[in-house]
Short mmCIF file of C-alpha atoms in Angstrom, two decimals:
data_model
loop_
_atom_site.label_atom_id
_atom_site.label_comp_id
_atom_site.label_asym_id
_atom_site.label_seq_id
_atom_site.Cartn_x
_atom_site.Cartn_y
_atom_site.Cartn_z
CA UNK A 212 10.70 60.26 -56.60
CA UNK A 213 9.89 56.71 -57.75
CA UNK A 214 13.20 55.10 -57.24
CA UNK A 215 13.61 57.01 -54.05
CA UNK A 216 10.78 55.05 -52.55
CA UNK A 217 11.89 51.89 -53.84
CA UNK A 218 15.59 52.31 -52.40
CA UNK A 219 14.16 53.36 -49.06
CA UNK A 220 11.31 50.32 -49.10
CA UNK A 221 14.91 48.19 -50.29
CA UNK A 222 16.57 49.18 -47.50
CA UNK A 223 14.15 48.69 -45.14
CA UNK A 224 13.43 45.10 -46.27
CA UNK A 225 17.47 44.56 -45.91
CA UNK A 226 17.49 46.22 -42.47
CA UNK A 227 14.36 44.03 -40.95
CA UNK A 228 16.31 40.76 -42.82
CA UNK A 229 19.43 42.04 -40.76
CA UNK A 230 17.17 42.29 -38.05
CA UNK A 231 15.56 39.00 -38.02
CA UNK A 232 19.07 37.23 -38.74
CA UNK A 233 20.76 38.79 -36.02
CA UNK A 234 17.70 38.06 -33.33
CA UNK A 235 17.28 34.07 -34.57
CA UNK A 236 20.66 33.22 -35.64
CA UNK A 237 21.90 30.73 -33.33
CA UNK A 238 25.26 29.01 -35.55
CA UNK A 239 27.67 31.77 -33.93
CA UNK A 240 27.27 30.81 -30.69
CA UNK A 241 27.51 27.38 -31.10
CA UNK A 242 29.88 25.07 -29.57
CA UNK A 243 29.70 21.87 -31.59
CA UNK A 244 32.23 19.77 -29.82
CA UNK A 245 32.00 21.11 -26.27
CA UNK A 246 27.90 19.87 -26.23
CA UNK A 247 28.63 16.55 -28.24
CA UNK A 248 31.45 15.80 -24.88
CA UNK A 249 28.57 17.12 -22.32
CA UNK A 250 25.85 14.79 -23.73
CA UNK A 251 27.63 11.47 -24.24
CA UNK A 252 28.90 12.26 -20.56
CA UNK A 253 25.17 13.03 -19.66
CA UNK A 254 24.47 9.40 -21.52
CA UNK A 255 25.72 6.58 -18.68
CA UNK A 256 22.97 5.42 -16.31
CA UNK A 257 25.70 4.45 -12.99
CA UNK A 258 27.35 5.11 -10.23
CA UNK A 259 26.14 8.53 -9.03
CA UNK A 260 23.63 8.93 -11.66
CA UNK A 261 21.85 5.72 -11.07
CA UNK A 262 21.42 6.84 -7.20
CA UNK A 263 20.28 10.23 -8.11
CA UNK A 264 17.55 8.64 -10.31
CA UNK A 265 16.08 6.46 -7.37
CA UNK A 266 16.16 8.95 -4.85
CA UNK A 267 14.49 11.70 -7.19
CA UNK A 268 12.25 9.15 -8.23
CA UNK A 269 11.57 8.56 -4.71
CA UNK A 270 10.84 12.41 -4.26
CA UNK A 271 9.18 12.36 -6.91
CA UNK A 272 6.59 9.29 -5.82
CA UNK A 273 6.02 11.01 -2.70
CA UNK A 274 4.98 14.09 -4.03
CA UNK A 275 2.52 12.53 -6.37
CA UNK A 276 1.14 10.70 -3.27
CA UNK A 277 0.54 13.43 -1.49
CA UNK A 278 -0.60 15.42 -4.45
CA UNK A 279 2.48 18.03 -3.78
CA UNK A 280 3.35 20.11 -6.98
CA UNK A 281 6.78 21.57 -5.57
CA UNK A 282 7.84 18.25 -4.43
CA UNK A 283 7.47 16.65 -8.15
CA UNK A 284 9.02 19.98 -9.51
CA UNK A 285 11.66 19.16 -7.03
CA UNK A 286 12.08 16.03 -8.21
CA UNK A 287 12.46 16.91 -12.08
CA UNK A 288 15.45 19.16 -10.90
CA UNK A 289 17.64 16.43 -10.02
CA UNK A 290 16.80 13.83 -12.03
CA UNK A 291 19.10 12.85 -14.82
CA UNK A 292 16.34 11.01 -17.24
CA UNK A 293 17.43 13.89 -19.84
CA UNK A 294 20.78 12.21 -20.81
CA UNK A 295 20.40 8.80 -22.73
CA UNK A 296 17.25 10.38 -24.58
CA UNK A 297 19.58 13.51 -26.24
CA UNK A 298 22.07 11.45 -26.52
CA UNK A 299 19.85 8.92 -28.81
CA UNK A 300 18.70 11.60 -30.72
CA UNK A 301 22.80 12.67 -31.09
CA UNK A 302 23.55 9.61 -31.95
CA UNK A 303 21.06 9.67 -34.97
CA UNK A 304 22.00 13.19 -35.96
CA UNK A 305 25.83 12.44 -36.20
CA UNK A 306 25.22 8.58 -37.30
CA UNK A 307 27.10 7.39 -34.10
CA UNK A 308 26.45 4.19 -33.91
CA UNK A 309 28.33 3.24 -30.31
CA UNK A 310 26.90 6.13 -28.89
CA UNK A 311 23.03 4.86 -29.89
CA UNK A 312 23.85 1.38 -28.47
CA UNK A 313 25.20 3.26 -25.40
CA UNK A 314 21.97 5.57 -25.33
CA UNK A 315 19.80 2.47 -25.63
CA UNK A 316 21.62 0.84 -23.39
CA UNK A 317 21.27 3.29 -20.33
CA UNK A 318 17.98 4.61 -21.17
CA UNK A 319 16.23 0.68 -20.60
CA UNK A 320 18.80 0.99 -17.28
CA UNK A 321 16.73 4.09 -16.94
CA UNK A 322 12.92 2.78 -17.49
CA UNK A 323 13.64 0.02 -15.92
CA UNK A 324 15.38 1.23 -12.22
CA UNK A 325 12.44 4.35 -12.42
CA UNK A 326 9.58 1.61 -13.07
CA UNK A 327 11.17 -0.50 -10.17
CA UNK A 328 11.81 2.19 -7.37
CA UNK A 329 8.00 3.19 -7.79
CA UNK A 330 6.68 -0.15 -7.79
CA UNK A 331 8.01 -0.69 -4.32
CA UNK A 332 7.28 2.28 -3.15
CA UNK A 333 3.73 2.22 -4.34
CA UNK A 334 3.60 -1.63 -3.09
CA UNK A 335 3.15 0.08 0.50
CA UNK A 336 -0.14 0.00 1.28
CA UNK A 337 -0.24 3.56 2.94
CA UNK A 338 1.12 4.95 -0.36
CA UNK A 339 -2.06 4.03 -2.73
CA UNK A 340 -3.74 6.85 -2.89
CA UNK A 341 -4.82 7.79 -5.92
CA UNK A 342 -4.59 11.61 -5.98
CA UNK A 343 -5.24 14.27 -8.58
CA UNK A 344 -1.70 14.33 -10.01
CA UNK A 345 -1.34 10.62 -10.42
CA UNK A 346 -4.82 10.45 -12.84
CA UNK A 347 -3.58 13.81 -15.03
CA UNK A 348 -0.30 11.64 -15.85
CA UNK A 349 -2.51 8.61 -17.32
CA UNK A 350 -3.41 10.27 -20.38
CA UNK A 351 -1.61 12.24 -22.68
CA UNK A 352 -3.08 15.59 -25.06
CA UNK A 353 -1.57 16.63 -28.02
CA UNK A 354 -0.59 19.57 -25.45
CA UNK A 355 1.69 17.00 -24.02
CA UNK A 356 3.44 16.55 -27.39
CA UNK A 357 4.06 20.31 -28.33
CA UNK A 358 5.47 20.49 -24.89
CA UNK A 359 7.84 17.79 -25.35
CA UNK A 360 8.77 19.13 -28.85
CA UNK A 361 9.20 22.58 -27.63
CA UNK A 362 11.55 21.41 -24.30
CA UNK A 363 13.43 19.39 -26.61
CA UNK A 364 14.41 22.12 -29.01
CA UNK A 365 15.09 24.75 -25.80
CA UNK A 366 17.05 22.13 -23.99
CA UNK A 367 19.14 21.02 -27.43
CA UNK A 368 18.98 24.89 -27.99
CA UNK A 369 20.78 25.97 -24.57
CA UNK A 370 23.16 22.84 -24.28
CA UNK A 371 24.94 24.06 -27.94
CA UNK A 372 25.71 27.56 -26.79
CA UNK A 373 29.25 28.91 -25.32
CA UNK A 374 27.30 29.91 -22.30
CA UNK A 375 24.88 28.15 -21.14
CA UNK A 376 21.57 29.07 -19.08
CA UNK A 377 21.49 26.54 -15.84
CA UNK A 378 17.32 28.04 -15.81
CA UNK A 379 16.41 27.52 -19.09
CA UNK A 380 18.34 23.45 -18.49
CA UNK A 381 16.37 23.76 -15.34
CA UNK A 382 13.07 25.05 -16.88
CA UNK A 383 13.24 22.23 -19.61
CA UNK A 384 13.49 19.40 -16.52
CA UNK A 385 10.74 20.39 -15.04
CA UNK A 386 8.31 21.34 -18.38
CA UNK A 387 8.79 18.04 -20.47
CA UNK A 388 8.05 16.34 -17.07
CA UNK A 389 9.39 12.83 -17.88
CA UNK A 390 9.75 11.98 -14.36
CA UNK A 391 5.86 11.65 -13.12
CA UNK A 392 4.41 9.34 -16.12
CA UNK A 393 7.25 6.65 -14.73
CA UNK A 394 6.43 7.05 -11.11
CA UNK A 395 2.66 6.52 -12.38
CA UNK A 396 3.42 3.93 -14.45
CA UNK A 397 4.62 2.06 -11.38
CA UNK A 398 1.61 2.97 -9.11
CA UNK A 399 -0.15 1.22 -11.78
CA UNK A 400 1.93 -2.01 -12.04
CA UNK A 401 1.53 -1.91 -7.68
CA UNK A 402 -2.13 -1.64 -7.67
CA UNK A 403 -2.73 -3.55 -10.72
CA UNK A 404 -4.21 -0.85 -12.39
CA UNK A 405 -3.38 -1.43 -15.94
CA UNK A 406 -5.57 1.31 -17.65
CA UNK A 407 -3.18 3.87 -15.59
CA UNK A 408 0.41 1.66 -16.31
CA UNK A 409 -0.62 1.71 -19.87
CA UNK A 410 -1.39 5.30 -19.83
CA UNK A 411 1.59 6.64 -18.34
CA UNK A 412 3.63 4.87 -20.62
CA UNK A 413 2.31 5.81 -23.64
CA UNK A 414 2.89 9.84 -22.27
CA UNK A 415 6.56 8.50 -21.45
CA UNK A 416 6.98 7.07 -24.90
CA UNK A 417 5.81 10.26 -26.44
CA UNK A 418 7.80 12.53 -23.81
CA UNK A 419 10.74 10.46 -25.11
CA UNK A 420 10.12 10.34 -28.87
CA UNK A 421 9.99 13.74 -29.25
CA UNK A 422 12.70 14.62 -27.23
CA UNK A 423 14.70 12.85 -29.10
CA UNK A 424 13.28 14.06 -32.24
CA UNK A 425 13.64 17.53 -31.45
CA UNK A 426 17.41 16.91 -30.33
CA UNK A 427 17.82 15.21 -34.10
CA UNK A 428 16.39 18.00 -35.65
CA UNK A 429 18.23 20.97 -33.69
CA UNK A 430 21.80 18.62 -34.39
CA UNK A 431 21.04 18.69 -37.94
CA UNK A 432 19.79 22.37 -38.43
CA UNK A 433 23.31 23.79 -36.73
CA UNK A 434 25.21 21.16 -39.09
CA UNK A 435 27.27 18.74 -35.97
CA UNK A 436 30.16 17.26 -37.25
CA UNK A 437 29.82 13.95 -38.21
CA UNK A 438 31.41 10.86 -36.69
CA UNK A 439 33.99 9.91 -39.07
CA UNK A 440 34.37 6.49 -39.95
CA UNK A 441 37.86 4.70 -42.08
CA UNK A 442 35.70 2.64 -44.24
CA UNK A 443 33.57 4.72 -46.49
CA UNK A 444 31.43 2.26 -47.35
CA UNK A 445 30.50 1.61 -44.14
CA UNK A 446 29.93 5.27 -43.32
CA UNK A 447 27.55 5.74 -45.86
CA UNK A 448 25.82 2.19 -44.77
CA UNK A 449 25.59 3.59 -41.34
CA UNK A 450 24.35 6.65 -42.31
CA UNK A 451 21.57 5.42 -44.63
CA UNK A 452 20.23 2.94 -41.38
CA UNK A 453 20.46 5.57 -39.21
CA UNK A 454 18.67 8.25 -41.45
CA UNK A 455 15.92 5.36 -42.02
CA UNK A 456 15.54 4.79 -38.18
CA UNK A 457 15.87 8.31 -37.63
CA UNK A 458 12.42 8.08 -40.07
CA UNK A 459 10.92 5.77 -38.77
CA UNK A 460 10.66 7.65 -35.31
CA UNK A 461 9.64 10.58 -37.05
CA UNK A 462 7.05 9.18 -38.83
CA UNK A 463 5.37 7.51 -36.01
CA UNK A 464 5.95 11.04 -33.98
CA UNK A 465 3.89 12.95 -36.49
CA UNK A 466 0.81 10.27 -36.65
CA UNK A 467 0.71 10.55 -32.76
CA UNK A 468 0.92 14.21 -33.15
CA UNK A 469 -2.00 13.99 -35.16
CA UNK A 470 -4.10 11.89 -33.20
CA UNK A 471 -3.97 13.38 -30.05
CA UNK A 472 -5.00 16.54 -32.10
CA UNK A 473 -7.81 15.05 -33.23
CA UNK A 474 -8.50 13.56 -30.16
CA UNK A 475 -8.14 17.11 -28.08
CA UNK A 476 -10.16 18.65 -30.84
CA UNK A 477 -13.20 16.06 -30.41
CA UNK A 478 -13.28 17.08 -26.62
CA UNK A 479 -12.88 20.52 -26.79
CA UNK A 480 -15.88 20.48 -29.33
CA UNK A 481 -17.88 18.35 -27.69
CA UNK A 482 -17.42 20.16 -24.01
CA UNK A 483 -18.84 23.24 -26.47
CA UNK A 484 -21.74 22.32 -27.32
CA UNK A 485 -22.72 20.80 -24.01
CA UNK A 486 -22.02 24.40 -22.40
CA UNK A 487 -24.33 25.89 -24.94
CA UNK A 488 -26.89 22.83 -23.97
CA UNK A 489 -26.22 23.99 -20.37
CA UNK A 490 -26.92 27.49 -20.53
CA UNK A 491 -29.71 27.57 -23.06
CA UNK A 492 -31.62 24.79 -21.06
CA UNK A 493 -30.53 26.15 -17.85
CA UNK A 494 -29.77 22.45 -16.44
CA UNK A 495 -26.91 20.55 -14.96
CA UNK A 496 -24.67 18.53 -17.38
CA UNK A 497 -22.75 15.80 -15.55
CA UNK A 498 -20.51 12.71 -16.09
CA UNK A 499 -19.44 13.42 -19.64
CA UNK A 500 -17.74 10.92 -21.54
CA UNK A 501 -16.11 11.16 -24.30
CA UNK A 502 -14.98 8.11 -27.08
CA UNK A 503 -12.97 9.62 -29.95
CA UNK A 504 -11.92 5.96 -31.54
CA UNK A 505 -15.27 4.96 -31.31
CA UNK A 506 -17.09 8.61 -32.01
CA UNK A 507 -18.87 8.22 -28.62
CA UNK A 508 -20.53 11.00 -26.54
CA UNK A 509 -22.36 10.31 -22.94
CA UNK A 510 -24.18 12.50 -20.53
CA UNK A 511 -26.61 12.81 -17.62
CA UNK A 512 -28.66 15.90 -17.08
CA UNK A 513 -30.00 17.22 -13.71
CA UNK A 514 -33.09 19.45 -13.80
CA UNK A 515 -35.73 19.40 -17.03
CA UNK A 516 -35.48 16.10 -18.97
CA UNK A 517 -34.27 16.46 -22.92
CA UNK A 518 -36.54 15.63 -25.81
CA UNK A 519 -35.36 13.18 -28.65
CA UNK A 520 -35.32 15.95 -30.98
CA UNK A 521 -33.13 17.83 -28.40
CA UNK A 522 -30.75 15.20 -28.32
CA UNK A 523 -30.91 14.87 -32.00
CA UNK A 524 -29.98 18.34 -32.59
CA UNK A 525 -26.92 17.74 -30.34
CA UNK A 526 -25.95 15.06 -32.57
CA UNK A 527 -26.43 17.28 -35.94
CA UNK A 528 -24.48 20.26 -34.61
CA UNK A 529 -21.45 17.51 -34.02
CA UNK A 530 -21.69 16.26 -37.38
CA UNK A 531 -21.41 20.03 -38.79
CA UNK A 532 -17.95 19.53 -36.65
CA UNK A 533 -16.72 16.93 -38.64
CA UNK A 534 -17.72 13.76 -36.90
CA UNK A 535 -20.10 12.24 -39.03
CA UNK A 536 -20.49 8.70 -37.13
CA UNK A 537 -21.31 10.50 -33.32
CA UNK A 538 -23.63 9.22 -31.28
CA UNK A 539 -24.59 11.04 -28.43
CA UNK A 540 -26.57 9.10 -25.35
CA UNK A 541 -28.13 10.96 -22.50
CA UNK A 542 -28.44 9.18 -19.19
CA UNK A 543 -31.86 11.60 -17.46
CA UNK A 544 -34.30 10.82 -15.35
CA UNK A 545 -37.39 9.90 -16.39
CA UNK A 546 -39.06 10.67 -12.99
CA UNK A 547 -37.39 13.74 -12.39
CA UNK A 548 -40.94 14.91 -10.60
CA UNK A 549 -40.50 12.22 -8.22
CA UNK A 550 -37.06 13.00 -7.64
CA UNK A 551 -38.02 16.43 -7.00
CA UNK A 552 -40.64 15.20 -4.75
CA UNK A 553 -39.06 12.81 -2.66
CA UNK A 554 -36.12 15.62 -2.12
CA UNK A 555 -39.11 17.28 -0.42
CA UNK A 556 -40.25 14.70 1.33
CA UNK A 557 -36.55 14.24 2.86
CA UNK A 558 -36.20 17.99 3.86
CA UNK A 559 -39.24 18.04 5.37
CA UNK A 560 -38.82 15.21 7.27
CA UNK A 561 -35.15 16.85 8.33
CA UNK A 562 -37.30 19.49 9.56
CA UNK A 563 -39.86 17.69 11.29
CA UNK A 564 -36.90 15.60 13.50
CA UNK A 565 -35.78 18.70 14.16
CA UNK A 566 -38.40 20.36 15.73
CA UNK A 567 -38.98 17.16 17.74
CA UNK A 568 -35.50 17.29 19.01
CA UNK A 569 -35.93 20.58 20.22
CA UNK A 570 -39.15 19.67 22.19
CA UNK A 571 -37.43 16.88 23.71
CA UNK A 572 -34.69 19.11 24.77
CA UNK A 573 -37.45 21.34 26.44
CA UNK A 574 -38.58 17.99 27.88
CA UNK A 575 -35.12 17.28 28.99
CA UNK A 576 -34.80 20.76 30.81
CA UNK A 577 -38.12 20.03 32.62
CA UNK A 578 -36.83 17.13 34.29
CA UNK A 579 -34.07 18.25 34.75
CA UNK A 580 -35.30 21.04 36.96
CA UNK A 581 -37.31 18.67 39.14
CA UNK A 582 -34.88 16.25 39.68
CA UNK A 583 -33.10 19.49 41.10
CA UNK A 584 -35.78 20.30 43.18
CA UNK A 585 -36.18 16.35 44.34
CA UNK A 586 -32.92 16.13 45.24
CA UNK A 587 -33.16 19.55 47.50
CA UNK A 588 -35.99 17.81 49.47
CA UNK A 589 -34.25 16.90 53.10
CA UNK A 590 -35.19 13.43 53.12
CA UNK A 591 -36.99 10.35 51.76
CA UNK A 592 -40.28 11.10 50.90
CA UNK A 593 -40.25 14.80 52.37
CA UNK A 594 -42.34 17.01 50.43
CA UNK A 595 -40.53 20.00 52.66
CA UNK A 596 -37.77 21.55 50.31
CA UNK A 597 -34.18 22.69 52.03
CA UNK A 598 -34.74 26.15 51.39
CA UNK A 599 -37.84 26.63 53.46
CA UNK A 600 -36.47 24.94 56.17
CA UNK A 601 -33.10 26.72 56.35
CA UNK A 602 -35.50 29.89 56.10
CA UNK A 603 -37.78 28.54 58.86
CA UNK A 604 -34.12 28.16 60.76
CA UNK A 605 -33.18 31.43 59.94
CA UNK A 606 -36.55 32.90 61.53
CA UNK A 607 -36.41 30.98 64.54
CA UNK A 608 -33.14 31.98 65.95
CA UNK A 609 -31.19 35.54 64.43
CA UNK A 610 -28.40 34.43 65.19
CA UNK A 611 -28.01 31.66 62.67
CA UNK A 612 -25.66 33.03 59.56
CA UNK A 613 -25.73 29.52 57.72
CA UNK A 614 -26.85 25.91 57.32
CA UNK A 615 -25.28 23.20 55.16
CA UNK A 616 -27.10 20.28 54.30
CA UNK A 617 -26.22 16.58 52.56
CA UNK A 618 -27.21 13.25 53.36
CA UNK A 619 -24.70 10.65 54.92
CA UNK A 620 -24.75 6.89 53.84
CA UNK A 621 -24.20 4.56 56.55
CA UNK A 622 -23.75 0.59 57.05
CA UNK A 623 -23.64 -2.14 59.68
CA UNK A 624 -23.29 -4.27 56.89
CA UNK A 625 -26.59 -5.80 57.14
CA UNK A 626 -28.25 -2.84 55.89
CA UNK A 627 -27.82 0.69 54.84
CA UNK A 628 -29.42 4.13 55.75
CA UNK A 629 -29.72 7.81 54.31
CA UNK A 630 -29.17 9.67 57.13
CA UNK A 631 -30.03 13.54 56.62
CA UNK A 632 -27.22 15.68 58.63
CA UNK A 633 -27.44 19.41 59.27
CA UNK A 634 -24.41 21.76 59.80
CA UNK A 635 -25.63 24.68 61.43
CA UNK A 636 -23.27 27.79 61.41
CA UNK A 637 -23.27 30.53 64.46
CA UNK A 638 -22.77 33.61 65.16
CA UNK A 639 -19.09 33.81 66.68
CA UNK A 640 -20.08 36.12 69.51
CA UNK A 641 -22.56 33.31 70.88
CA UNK A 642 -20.95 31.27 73.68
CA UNK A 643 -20.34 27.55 73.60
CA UNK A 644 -22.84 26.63 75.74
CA UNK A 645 -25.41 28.86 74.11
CA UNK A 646 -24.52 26.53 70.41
CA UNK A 647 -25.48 23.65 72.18
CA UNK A 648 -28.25 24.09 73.59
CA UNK A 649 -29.57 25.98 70.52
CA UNK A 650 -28.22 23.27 68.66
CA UNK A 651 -30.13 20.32 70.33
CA UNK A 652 -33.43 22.68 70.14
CA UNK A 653 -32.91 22.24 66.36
CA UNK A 654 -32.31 18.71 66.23
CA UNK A 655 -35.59 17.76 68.28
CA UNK A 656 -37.54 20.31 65.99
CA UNK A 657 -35.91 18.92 62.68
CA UNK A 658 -36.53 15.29 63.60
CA UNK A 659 -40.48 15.96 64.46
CA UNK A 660 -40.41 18.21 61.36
CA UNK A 661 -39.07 15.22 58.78
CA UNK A 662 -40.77 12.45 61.28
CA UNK A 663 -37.61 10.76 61.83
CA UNK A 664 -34.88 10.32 64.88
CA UNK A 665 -31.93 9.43 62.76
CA UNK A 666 -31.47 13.34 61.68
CA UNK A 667 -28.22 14.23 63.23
CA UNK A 668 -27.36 18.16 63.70
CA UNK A 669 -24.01 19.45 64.47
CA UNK A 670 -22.90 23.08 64.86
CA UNK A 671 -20.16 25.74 64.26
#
């Protein structure tokens, strides 16, 4: 019964290696030769290639510009940064040296047409702004490295098989995002900003070294045929400098690796215990800064002020992270009372204008009624409004059905006069004669009414 377990736990074991060997092997479906050809062709930095990289580059500026996500994706998608960078790392895995020199070669092409296209685009005036997804491509995580690592390996990965996956090339373009840190770096070199330039090409120099290091890495592990040189001294020269350099790039890649892990780490625990500040104080944490080289923390607080010992304890529960030099400053106000006060003050004083604006307007209406009901009076100084005396018409004769009103200015160019005119509308049954004389009745009685002889009365 004994051995029968063992056999079946045996074959089980053999069946999950079988398994696993199956799922990760990646040697059978490896074309060697047909992704050595596609790289070195992917390698030259001209013709076609060279205008592709401007114009995405171009895209790619304007998207960061105007802050546009799909248009930098966009961008990525047609640019052909990829191809001196795997072929550098091919070039180290094989120990080609014409194809490094080649690499080299196109990939400064590279920097250098990418730096310039953005620097004159971002030499425009109208294209300075400094948006959201210019400032996230000025400082690089170790997030940044893993993500160059991992694209690396994928793209290497999908390039060596018999068929290839144009979405997983695709997704690789647009994830190790080599594109934006250039198009930043030249924003900076336009506006002069050298904190961003500096920045952007250190995430570009990472992007890059790891790349290349995954591609040397991936060339090795499936075994590519080495380029064979006649003189077998010289092959093994070549291979022991290339090896070396291939080292010395590796070397470097791990200690920035390492760095920006710290780094990342230092933030993450710092933003940590400044939430637990935040909700156990119930207060308003702003402006944090954070100095890993020089194991620096900053903060202002908004709401109830923090005791020394308060700030000390901040500083202890750091050091039980590790960071045994931190010092932690917090900016507060020491008047916070008085801040609180004069807040008051203001919104009081908002309310107070307020409720004066809204008498005035009352105000306003006011006057704006009487100078209605002045300008309804009939004449200059007549305290007798329009409507009583078109009522007073009305009454006087039945067969008035309307009266119009409006002052006529007139001139003999030595002076001019407001002269009140009347229109006074008939019934149409009433003869001609009948309007007249009515009509003239009405003038004499408006003209001893408003004391004057220059009211003229006309009728219809």
């Amino acid at each position: 019964m004994e051995n029968q377990n063992k056999n079946a736990f045996s074959e089980a074991v053999s069946y999950f290696k079988v398994f696993l060997k199956e799922t990760f092997d990646i040697f059978h479906d490896t074309d060697r030769h047909a992704t050595i050809d596609d790289i070195k062709a992917g390698v030259d930095m001209r013709g076609q290639n060279a205008w592709i990289l401007v114009f995405s580059i171009l895209i790619a500026s304007t998207g960061l510009n105007t802050s546009s996500t799909a248009v930098v994706i966009g961008a990525m998608l047609i640019s052909p940064l990829m191809g001196p960078i795997l072929g550098m790392g091919l070039a180290l895995g094989i120990y080609d040296t014409d194809l490094l020199r080649k690499s080299l070669k196109n990939f400064g092409v590279m920097v250098v047409l990418s730096l310039a296209t953005s620097f004159l685009f971002f030499s425009v005036p109208l294209f300075q702004n400094e948006t959201p997804e210019l400032v996230a491509r000025t400082s690089p995580s170790v997030l940044d490295i893993i993500i160059a690592l991992s694209g690396g390996l994928a793209l290497i990965v999908a390039l060596s098989r018999r068929n290839r996956s144009t979405n997983t090339i695709a997704g690789v373009a647009i994830a190790t995002a080599l594109m934006p840190p250039l198009c930043t770096a030249g924003y900076g070199l336009a506006t002069g900003k050298w904190m961003y330039f500096g920045g952007a090409m250190f995430l570009f120099t990472i992007n890059t070294i790891f790349i290349a290091t995954s591609t040397y890495l991936v060339v090795k592990f499936l075994r590519f045929p080495l380029k064979e040189y006649a003189d077998a001294k010289r092959k093994k020269r070549i291979s022991q400098i290339l090896t070396f350099l291939a080292l010395a790039i590796f070397i470097p890649s791990v200690y920035f690796f390492y760095k920006l892990y710290k780094k990342s780490d230092f933030e993450q625990k710092v933003g940590l215990v400044l939430a637990e500040l935040k909700e156990e104080k119930g207060i308003g944490v702003l402006d944090i800064q954070t100095d890993f080289e020089e194991q620096r923390v900053s903060f202002a607080v908004l709401g109830e002020n923090l005791e020394e010992k308060e700030i000390a304890h901040l500083e202890n529960k750091l050091k039980g992270f590790g960071f045994e030099n931190i010092s932690v400053k917090c900016v507060q106000d020491l008047q916070s009372e008085k801040t609180l006060s004069r807040l008051n003050d203001i919104e009081n004083s908002y309310l107070t204008t307020q409720q004066l604006l809204m008498k005035k307007e009352e105000q306003l209406l006011e006057k704006d009624k009487e100078i209605f009901s002045l300008k309804s009076k009939l004449s200059h100084g007549s305290n007798v409004s329009f409507v009583d005396v078109s009522d007073e018409i009305k009454s006087l004769n039945e067969n008035v059905e309307g009266v119009e009103y409006h002052n006529i200015l007139q001139t003999n160019f030595k002076k001019i006069d407001t002269i009140p005119y009347f229109l006074i509308k008939w019934n149409k049954d009433l003869s001609k004669k009948a309007k007249e004389e009515e009509t003239e009745k009405y003038k004499k009685w408006l003209q001893a009414k408003l004391k004057t002889d220059k009211v003229k009365v006309d009728f219809e």
